[in-house]
Short mmCIF file of C-alpha atoms in Angstrom, two decimals:
data_model
loop_
_atom_site.label_atom_id
_atom_site.label_comp_id
_atom_site.label_asym_id
_atom_site.label_seq_id
_atom_site.Cartn_x
_atom_site.Cartn_y
_atom_site.Cartn_z
CA MET B 1 124.12 98.43 175.08
CA ARG B 2 124.57 97.60 171.54
CA THR B 3 127.16 100.30 171.53
CA ALA B 4 129.32 99.21 174.26
CA LYS B 5 129.26 95.37 172.77
CA ALA B 6 130.32 97.07 169.53
CA SER B 7 133.64 98.92 171.39
CA ALA B 8 134.69 95.49 173.35
CA LYS B 9 134.58 93.96 170.17
CA ASN B 10 136.46 96.34 168.41
CA PRO B 11 139.11 98.19 170.73
CA THR B 12 140.05 100.21 167.81
CA ALA B 13 136.57 102.03 167.08
CA ARG B 14 137.61 105.18 169.55
CA ILE B 15 140.69 105.53 167.23
CA HIS B 16 138.75 106.45 164.08
CA PRO B 17 137.16 109.76 165.48
CA TYR B 18 140.65 111.25 166.52
CA LEU B 19 142.01 110.11 163.60
CA LEU B 20 139.55 112.05 161.47
CA LEU B 21 140.36 114.69 163.66
CA LEU B 22 144.02 114.96 163.02
CA LEU B 23 143.02 114.77 159.48
CA VAL B 24 141.00 117.16 159.57
CA ALA B 25 143.36 119.61 161.56
CA LEU B 26 146.33 118.81 159.26
CA ALA B 27 144.66 119.69 156.24
CA ALA B 28 143.26 123.09 157.78
CA ILE B 29 147.01 123.48 158.88
CA SER B 30 148.25 122.67 155.17
CA VAL B 31 145.53 125.32 153.69
CA LEU B 32 146.25 128.14 156.16
CA ALA B 33 150.25 127.69 155.15
CA LEU B 34 149.34 127.39 151.50
CA ALA B 35 147.12 130.89 151.82
CA TRP B 36 149.14 133.06 154.37
CA PRO B 37 151.17 135.02 151.42
CA ARG B 38 147.93 135.75 149.98
CA LEU B 39 146.14 136.83 153.26
CA GLN B 40 149.14 138.52 154.81
CA ALA B 41 149.45 140.42 151.04
CA SER B 42 146.26 141.57 151.78
CA LEU B 43 146.09 142.69 155.32
CA HIS B 44 149.07 144.92 154.08
CA TYR B 45 146.96 146.37 151.31
CA LEU B 46 144.19 147.49 153.00
CA PRO B 47 145.31 151.25 153.99
CA VAL B 48 146.02 151.77 150.13
CA GLU B 49 142.11 150.07 149.07
CA ARG B 50 141.12 152.36 151.28
CA ALA B 51 141.97 155.40 149.55
CA ILE B 52 141.78 154.24 146.21
CA ASP B 53 138.22 153.55 147.48
CA ARG B 54 137.67 157.11 148.56
CA TYR B 55 139.61 158.53 145.85
CA TRP B 56 136.42 157.20 143.75
CA LEU B 57 134.20 158.91 146.03
CA GLU B 58 135.98 162.40 146.94
CA GLY B 59 138.31 162.22 143.96
CA ALA B 60 141.26 163.14 145.49
CA ILE B 61 144.20 161.48 147.86
CA ALA B 62 146.36 163.60 149.91
CA ALA B 63 149.81 164.24 148.62
CA ASP B 64 151.55 163.94 151.45
CA ARG B 65 150.12 160.13 152.04
CA MET B 66 151.09 158.85 148.51
CA PRO B 67 154.70 157.92 148.85
CA GLY B 68 153.58 155.52 151.56
CA LEU B 69 150.61 154.18 149.86
CA GLN B 70 152.81 153.44 146.66
CA GLN B 71 155.40 151.81 149.20
CA ARG B 72 152.77 149.90 151.06
CA ALA B 73 151.20 148.41 146.90
CA LEU B 74 154.53 147.84 145.98
CA GLU B 75 155.20 145.91 149.50
CA SER B 76 152.26 143.88 148.56
CA ALA B 77 152.85 142.98 145.28
CA ALA B 78 156.34 141.84 146.46
CA ILE B 79 154.84 139.32 149.05
CA HIS B 80 152.41 138.07 146.88
CA SER B 81 152.34 139.27 142.76
CA HIS B 82 148.66 139.80 141.88
CA GLN B 83 147.51 141.93 139.87
CA ARG B 84 144.68 143.86 142.00
CA TYR B 85 148.25 145.46 143.69
CA TRP B 86 150.06 146.14 140.27
CA GLU B 87 146.68 147.63 139.24
CA GLY B 88 146.55 149.56 142.38
CA LEU B 89 150.04 150.91 142.45
CA ASN B 90 149.16 152.18 138.83
CA LEU B 91 146.59 153.78 139.73
CA LEU B 92 148.20 155.76 142.85
CA TYR B 93 151.15 156.91 139.95
CA PHE B 94 148.18 158.01 137.62
CA VAL B 95 146.60 160.12 140.28
CA GLN B 96 150.06 161.66 141.15
CA ALA B 97 150.85 162.49 138.01
CA ASN B 98 147.67 163.98 137.27
CA ASP B 99 147.89 166.42 140.71
CA ASN B 100 147.92 169.46 139.07
CA ASN B 101 149.80 171.05 142.45
CA ALA B 102 152.73 168.82 141.91
CA ALA B 103 156.06 170.08 140.24
CA LEU B 104 156.56 169.24 136.58
CA HIS B 105 159.66 166.68 137.10
CA GLN B 106 157.56 164.89 139.96
CA ARG B 107 154.51 164.74 137.71
CA ARG B 108 156.66 163.48 134.83
CA SER B 109 158.83 160.36 136.78
CA ALA B 110 154.68 159.40 138.27
CA PHE B 111 153.92 158.95 134.63
CA GLU B 112 157.04 157.31 133.59
CA GLN B 113 156.11 154.74 136.26
CA SER B 114 152.87 154.21 135.67
#
């Protein structure tokens, strides 16, 4: 009964929860908008990260996948320039340069790019 009397005295008492909800929603949307480039780059980089993890376990990355992985790492760095993407790209070029089955000119260009 006390709450009914309090709301009768103050008609704006029900507005405050909605205002709080609006402020929280606005803050969540702004944080998502600010974090979107990093989230997008991170999701785009996932196959590269998995291939690098597999490289540390198995010691090799398939040569036919290498150009696509390098392209994805470069695109991720273009979306959001973070050192993790550049280090991954550098490692991919280094692995390609150390591939003894590749032609010498491919190995040299990979060393120069890394």
